[in-house]
Structures are given as C-alpha cells and as structure tokens.
C-alpha cells in the first residue's frame, strides 16, 4: 500500500475541498468553507445525478473467456544469469506504447538488479539457451505468483532471488489494444516478495498510449476520487450533522506529493461491457480524506458490498458520470468495451523499424558486405522469418545490377550502408577519388531505394582521416569477423558468428557467398537462442552515430 503524506495536512485539505464540491454540485451534504478561490471543482453533468455510483464487490482479474486474436506482434524475452526472466510484446508501428512497456520492464529490471547488488548490463546467455521463442505465454499473467515462479518458460531456473515478468495481450477491439504486465519477485527461498500488475492501453487511431492511471484525467485525480466517494458513500452513509467541516479552515492547498500519493493509490481501472468504469483504490485514500464518521461510512459501504474495506474499495461508475473524469484515451477505451468489434489489424512495420532499447535487451548487429548478390533475396526471407534485421553495406556496382534487392532490404526494415563503388582501399586514394567512390554509391543507393546511407564501411576496414572527413558519415567496422570469404565450412562459420557474441557486437559476413547464405538460418537462430535481438547499426547506436569517427562495436 502507498504511504500517504502528512495526515494532518491531508485531512485539512480534504475536508475543505469535499465541502466545496458538495456546494458546487448542489448536493449539500456539507457546509461550505471559505477562502479557497484557487479551487475549481469540475461540474457533474445534470443527467448524471440520476445515475448511480455504487460500491460493488471487487472484481478479481481473471483470464478473459476469450483472448483476442492478434497476429504480427514482435515478442520480447529477456533472461539474465542473475534471476531475471521477462516476457512482453511490442505492437509494430506503435512507438509510444512500446516505449512505455519497455520502460516499465526496465524500471523493474534496474530495481531488482540494484537490490541484489548487480550493475545491470544487457548480455547474451550461453549457447543453446533456446530463447528464440518470445512474447507472451497466453494466460500466464493471470496465474498464481508461485505458478509463474515455478514455470521454466516464465522464470529463471536459479534458486536465488528472482524477478519474473509475464504478459498477456488481453484486449483488442477496433484500434484499441491492451497488454498486461505482471511483475513477481521471490527471495532465495522461493517466497513471493512482490506481486504487481500494470496494464497498458493504446489507441492506434489517436496514437495515445497510457497505463491504467493514464485513463483517468490526470489534471486532478484527487477530485476524481472525492467525487466518486461522494456519490458512492457520502450521500448514502454520512449523517449531515456529523460533517466535519470547520468554518474558517482555509488550508485547501493540495500539494503535488498528495496528488501523486492519490494517483498511486488507484489500484485498478476496469471496464464493463456496458461501458461502466470500475475504479479500485486503497481505502487509505477514503479514510484520509474524511472524518472518522465518514471513515466509518466507507467501511459500512464496503461491507454492504461484501468488500473488505481495510484494503481496497471498488466503485462502479456509469460512463455518463465517469466521462468528465476520464482522459480521451479512457473514454475511447470505455466506449470500445461497450461496443466491441474485431481488432483493426497490426500495422505491417518490419522488426528493424520497431522500437528497440539495446540497453535493456542484448542486441547485436549482423552486417552483410559486398552485395547485393543473386542470393540476397534468400537472406532477406530468412531475416523476415526470424523477425530480425541486418545492415547491408552495399557496393555501387552491385546496386546497379540488383536495384530491386536494395529496395527490398529497406522495406524489410534493414539498414543500407555504403561500401564504396567498387571496393577500393580508400587510404590509397586522393580526396577527389574518395569523394567519387562514396558519393556515386550514395546516389545509386538513394536512386534504388529512396534513402541515402548514413553509415560507411570502408573496404578492408582501411580508413584514414582524409577518408573519414571526405565521406562525412561514420565508419562502421566490426568486432567479430567470421572470415566467411575463406569458406571455412558451415559448422565453423556458425560457431564463429554465434559463440563469441556479446551485447553490442558488430558481426561481419558477406551475402555473396553461397556457404554464408546457407549458414544464415542457423546463425540467426543461434544468436536469437542466446537471447540477442538482431538489429540495425543505427538501432545499436540508438540513432545515427556521430560522423567523422570509427566504430568497432557499441558498449553498454
Ligand atoms: Ni568488402
């Protein structure tokens, strides 16, 4: 339960503002206080007065009878040697929703790591860890905490402290989709030490995304509760003559801390299929905001509804009353529940263009040089099938020959890089020659794909200050050289790419050698099996790396 700020301040602020509210809507349960010109209660629609806000039995979240059928999501999975196992999933094309999910997971990962004395850094797991299969396990976020902890698909195997994150995409209707994250922690003995659920909603139409609390109007969440408490409890259970308001109490300031405490005390916002809103908040709130007699009234109301008022109180609010207190997204979600329809469809955005945070999940950048070649489409198919992206460092002369492949590389969410026109050693050329090698290639790539490269791979990894300055884009070398051009044999090639990889590595291969193309499926699977996200150079460096410099890998 959330700790509330100074109780005395709370009581003084609350009693006064409750009174003002009563006056403002003409329900008159309390007398007015004076001197609070800064307080402007929201008005309640007239028709709402007839509708009823009621205290209802708490509704425990259960697995929806039918999970929505949503395809095309980009599943995530993070497993560490320190007891963390997390699953969540991204909605392609919804950057804000994905960012909020990643930040929720990251906050827990960092907290847990700090608690066990680990400085969190993303890292790959051992070869053969089988982490290819990612995203939510349907229904897992509704399981009992100890069942989550005991499931090897959801939790780390170690007997040490654990953090497990389970997820479900539990709602999808029209443009509205919701994902639930369940965070469970356990001590070394297996006892549950934390169990928290957060639900995130998004509306593809407006681009708005928020967790449960963001469904409420955030400008004055405190008033929301005062209002609902008033409707649900005070009118029915509080005797007017016991009203605690004291004339002359002018302390109506509601501090930011108090606002935050109240916001934190909302434990759930749920929706019924008639669009009613169920708000569950800690009863600390209801008690703190009212006199002892009102606290008793809260208890009576809760007991009448079969609730344990020592913990939380759930109230049901008809949508017409709730609307003014919901955010635009909140109204959209409530209306969506009232008029469900088929999922609008997952946007067709390729994995390389979906939100990626390489400081949370371990990333590597697979790079293919010297193409495109006749087998490049095969490589693109394998990447797409494995929800992965790569960077292609292209030769101008090859681009001229296979312009369609260049276009497909970009459409698949891969990155296009410049590998010069015809593979000359840039350190042997004068400035004009370097300019021509780089610029002709930039232009050919732009002509074929519509996009100009922002990264350069100098042939042979050979660079000097002149080459860097003239090219004007960063030189991206590599930290793992598979030496695939030596045709080392499939087994050796796979091992040289997969086994030594650490988060931030840049792996060098060529999509012009048949042996490489034949090994690519196992290389991708092997890297994903170790938990890596295969992403582009730009994602690895979180946007374009600064120009005029040379990079061999990224560090976290
Ligand atoms: Ni090359």
mmCIF file of N, CA, C and O in Angstrom, residues 214-250:
data_model
loop_
_atom_site.group_PDB
_atom_site.id
_atom_site.type_symbol
_atom_site.label_atom_id
_atom_site.label_comp_id
_atom_site.label_asym_id
_atom_site.label_seq_id
_atom_site.Cartn_x
_atom_site.Cartn_y
_atom_site.Cartn_z
ATOM 1 N N UNK A 214 -3.336 6.521 -16.586
ATOM 2 C CA UNK A 214 -3.476 7.493 -17.660
ATOM 3 C C UNK A 214 -4.856 7.485 -18.298
ATOM 4 O O UNK A 214 -5.150 8.306 -19.160
ATOM 5 N N UNK A 215 -5.705 6.527 -17.876
ATOM 6 C CA UNK A 215 -7.079 6.523 -18.385
ATOM 7 C C UNK A 215 -7.921 7.542 -17.638
ATOM 8 O O UNK A 215 -8.998 7.922 -18.073
ATOM 9 N N UNK A 216 -7.426 7.941 -16.470
ATOM 10 C CA UNK A 216 -8.116 8.969 -15.697
ATOM 11 C C UNK A 216 -7.550 10.310 -16.113
ATOM 12 O O UNK A 216 -6.434 10.404 -16.588
ATOM 13 N N UNK A 217 -8.343 11.339 -15.903
ATOM 14 C CA UNK A 217 -7.872 12.669 -16.266
ATOM 15 C C UNK A 217 -6.802 13.045 -15.259
ATOM 16 O O UNK A 217 -7.050 13.096 -14.061
ATOM 17 N N UNK A 218 -5.614 13.318 -15.755
ATOM 18 C CA UNK A 218 -4.503 13.494 -14.825
ATOM 19 C C UNK A 218 -4.430 14.890 -14.226
ATOM 20 O O UNK A 218 -3.684 15.122 -13.293
ATOM 21 N N UNK A 219 -5.227 15.854 -14.730
ATOM 22 C CA UNK A 219 -5.070 17.200 -14.167
ATOM 23 C C UNK A 219 -5.543 17.268 -12.725
ATOM 24 O O UNK A 219 -5.041 18.061 -11.950
ATOM 25 N N UNK A 220 -6.498 16.447 -12.348
ATOM 26 C CA UNK A 220 -6.916 16.453 -10.949
ATOM 27 C C UNK A 220 -7.444 15.086 -10.517
ATOM 28 O O UNK A 220 -8.634 14.904 -10.315
ATOM 29 N N UNK A 221 -6.551 14.130 -10.389
ATOM 30 C CA UNK A 221 -7.013 12.797 -9.992
ATOM 31 C C UNK A 221 -7.650 12.803 -8.610
ATOM 32 O O UNK A 221 -8.565 12.032 -8.330
ATOM 33 N N UNK A 222 -7.209 13.719 -7.739
ATOM 34 C CA UNK A 222 -7.764 13.750 -6.381
ATOM 35 C C UNK A 222 -9.258 14.029 -6.429
ATOM 36 O O UNK A 222 -10.041 13.415 -5.713
ATOM 37 N N UNK A 223 -9.632 14.942 -7.297
ATOM 38 C CA UNK A 223 -11.041 15.293 -7.351
ATOM 39 C C UNK A 223 -11.886 14.113 -7.822
ATOM 40 O O UNK A 223 -13.025 13.935 -7.403
ATOM 41 N N UNK A 224 -11.282 13.330 -8.705
ATOM 42 C CA UNK A 224 -11.996 12.156 -9.197
ATOM 43 C C UNK A 224 -12.477 11.297 -8.041
ATOM 44 O O UNK A 224 -13.626 10.889 -7.968
ATOM 45 N N UNK A 225 -11.561 11.066 -7.115
ATOM 46 C CA UNK A 225 -11.912 10.176 -6.010
ATOM 47 C C UNK A 225 -12.898 10.842 -5.057
ATOM 48 O O UNK A 225 -13.823 10.227 -4.558
ATOM 49 N N UNK A 226 -12.662 12.119 -4.799
ATOM 50 C CA UNK A 226 -13.586 12.842 -3.917
ATOM 51 C C UNK A 226 -14.992 12.743 -4.474
ATOM 52 O O UNK A 226 -15.939 12.459 -3.769
ATOM 53 N N UNK A 227 -15.073 12.938 -5.787
ATOM 54 C CA UNK A 227 -16.371 12.915 -6.452
ATOM 55 C C UNK A 227 -17.033 11.554 -6.296
ATOM 56 O O UNK A 227 -18.188 11.436 -5.901
ATOM 57 N N UNK A 228 -16.267 10.529 -6.598
ATOM 58 C CA UNK A 228 -16.862 9.206 -6.585
ATOM 59 C C UNK A 228 -17.162 8.757 -5.163
ATOM 60 O O UNK A 228 -18.144 8.074 -4.910
ATOM 61 N N UNK A 229 -16.274 9.168 -4.266
ATOM 62 C CA UNK A 229 -16.549 8.832 -2.879
ATOM 63 C C UNK A 229 -17.868 9.478 -2.468
ATOM 64 O O UNK A 229 -18.717 8.869 -1.834
ATOM 65 N N UNK A 230 -18.031 10.697 -2.890
ATOM 66 C CA UNK A 230 -19.222 11.434 -2.547
ATOM 67 C C UNK A 230 -20.471 10.706 -3.035
ATOM 68 O O UNK A 230 -21.412 10.464 -2.290
ATOM 69 N N UNK A 231 -20.444 10.349 -4.323
ATOM 70 C CA UNK A 231 -21.607 9.674 -4.902
ATOM 71 C C UNK A 231 -21.854 8.317 -4.263
ATOM 72 O O UNK A 231 -22.974 7.920 -4.004
ATOM 73 N N UNK A 232 -20.754 7.614 -4.068
ATOM 74 C CA UNK A 232 -20.885 6.217 -3.681
ATOM 75 C C UNK A 232 -21.137 6.036 -2.197
ATOM 76 O O UNK A 232 -21.841 5.124 -1.785
ATOM 77 N N UNK A 233 -20.564 6.922 -1.391
ATOM 78 C CA UNK A 233 -20.582 6.677 0.044
ATOM 79 C C UNK A 233 -21.282 7.794 0.818
ATOM 80 O O UNK A 233 -22.243 7.551 1.551
ATOM 81 N N UNK A 234 -20.795 9.008 0.599
ATOM 82 C CA UNK A 234 -21.224 10.085 1.481
ATOM 83 C C UNK A 234 -22.728 10.310 1.439
ATOM 84 O O UNK A 234 -23.379 10.423 2.466
ATOM 85 N N UNK A 235 -23.287 10.341 0.255
ATOM 86 C CA UNK A 235 -24.719 10.611 0.125
ATOM 87 C C UNK A 235 -25.560 9.578 0.838
ATOM 88 O O UNK A 235 -26.625 9.876 1.343
ATOM 89 N N UNK A 236 -25.072 8.363 0.831
ATOM 90 C CA UNK A 236 -25.894 7.282 1.365
ATOM 91 C C UNK A 236 -25.606 6.974 2.824
ATOM 92 O O UNK A 236 -26.469 6.493 3.542
ATOM 93 N N UNK A 237 -24.372 7.246 3.242
ATOM 94 C CA UNK A 237 -23.980 6.730 4.557
ATOM 95 C C UNK A 237 -23.591 7.783 5.584
ATOM 96 O O UNK A 237 -23.459 7.471 6.752
ATOM 97 N N UNK A 238 -23.339 9.031 5.137
ATOM 98 C CA UNK A 238 -22.874 10.021 6.110
ATOM 99 C C UNK A 238 -24.034 10.871 6.598
ATOM 100 O O UNK A 238 -24.816 11.397 5.807
ATOM 101 N N UNK A 239 -24.090 10.990 7.888
ATOM 102 C CA UNK A 239 -25.121 11.825 8.504
ATOM 103 C C UNK A 239 -24.653 13.278 8.417
ATOM 104 O O UNK A 239 -23.562 13.614 8.851
ATOM 105 N N UNK A 240 -25.486 14.134 7.867
ATOM 106 C CA UNK A 240 -25.078 15.515 7.587
ATOM 107 C C UNK A 240 -24.599 16.242 8.843
ATOM 108 O O UNK A 240 -23.640 16.997 8.791
ATOM 109 N N UNK A 241 -25.227 16.000 9.950
ATOM 110 C CA UNK A 241 -24.858 16.763 11.147
ATOM 111 C C UNK A 241 -23.467 16.372 11.654
ATOM 112 O O UNK A 241 -22.858 17.099 12.423
ATOM 113 N N UNK A 242 -22.968 15.238 11.209
ATOM 114 C CA UNK A 242 -21.624 14.824 11.616
ATOM 115 C C UNK A 242 -20.537 15.370 10.700
ATOM 116 O O UNK A 242 -19.373 15.072 10.862
ATOM 117 N N UNK A 243 -20.972 16.151 9.720
ATOM 118 C CA UNK A 243 -19.994 16.650 8.753
ATOM 119 C C UNK A 243 -18.863 17.395 9.455
ATOM 120 O O UNK A 243 -19.105 18.236 10.307
ATOM 121 N N UNK A 244 -17.654 17.097 9.103
ATOM 122 C CA UNK A 244 -16.503 17.559 9.869
ATOM 123 C C UNK A 244 -15.998 18.948 9.487
ATOM 124 O O UNK A 244 -15.048 19.428 10.072
ATOM 125 N N UNK A 245 -16.596 19.575 8.512
ATOM 126 C CA UNK A 245 -16.009 20.813 8.023
ATOM 127 C C UNK A 245 -16.100 21.928 9.061
ATOM 128 O O UNK A 245 -17.126 22.153 9.677
ATOM 129 N N UNK A 246 -14.985 22.572 9.261
ATOM 130 C CA UNK A 246 -14.932 23.646 10.239
ATOM 131 C C UNK A 246 -14.879 24.975 9.494
ATOM 132 O O UNK A 246 -14.064 25.146 8.597
ATOM 133 N N UNK A 247 -15.735 25.888 9.856
ATOM 134 C CA UNK A 247 -15.686 27.205 9.217
ATOM 135 C C UNK A 247 -14.341 27.857 9.497
ATOM 136 O O UNK A 247 -13.793 27.720 10.568
ATOM 137 N N UNK A 248 -13.848 28.564 8.505
ATOM 138 C CA UNK A 248 -12.590 29.287 8.700
ATOM 139 C C UNK A 248 -11.373 28.463 8.375
ATOM 140 O O UNK A 248 -10.256 28.959 8.408
ATOM 141 N N UNK A 249 -11.555 27.200 8.039
ATOM 142 C CA UNK A 249 -10.401 26.390 7.636
ATOM 143 C C UNK A 249 -10.094 26.722 6.182
ATOM 144 O O UNK A 249 -10.802 26.328 5.267
ATOM 145 N N UNK A 250 -9.021 27.472 5.987
ATOM 146 C CA UNK A 250 -8.742 27.961 4.640
ATOM 147 C C UNK A 250 -7.603 27.209 3.971
ATOM 148 O O UNK A 250 -7.163 27.563 2.902
#
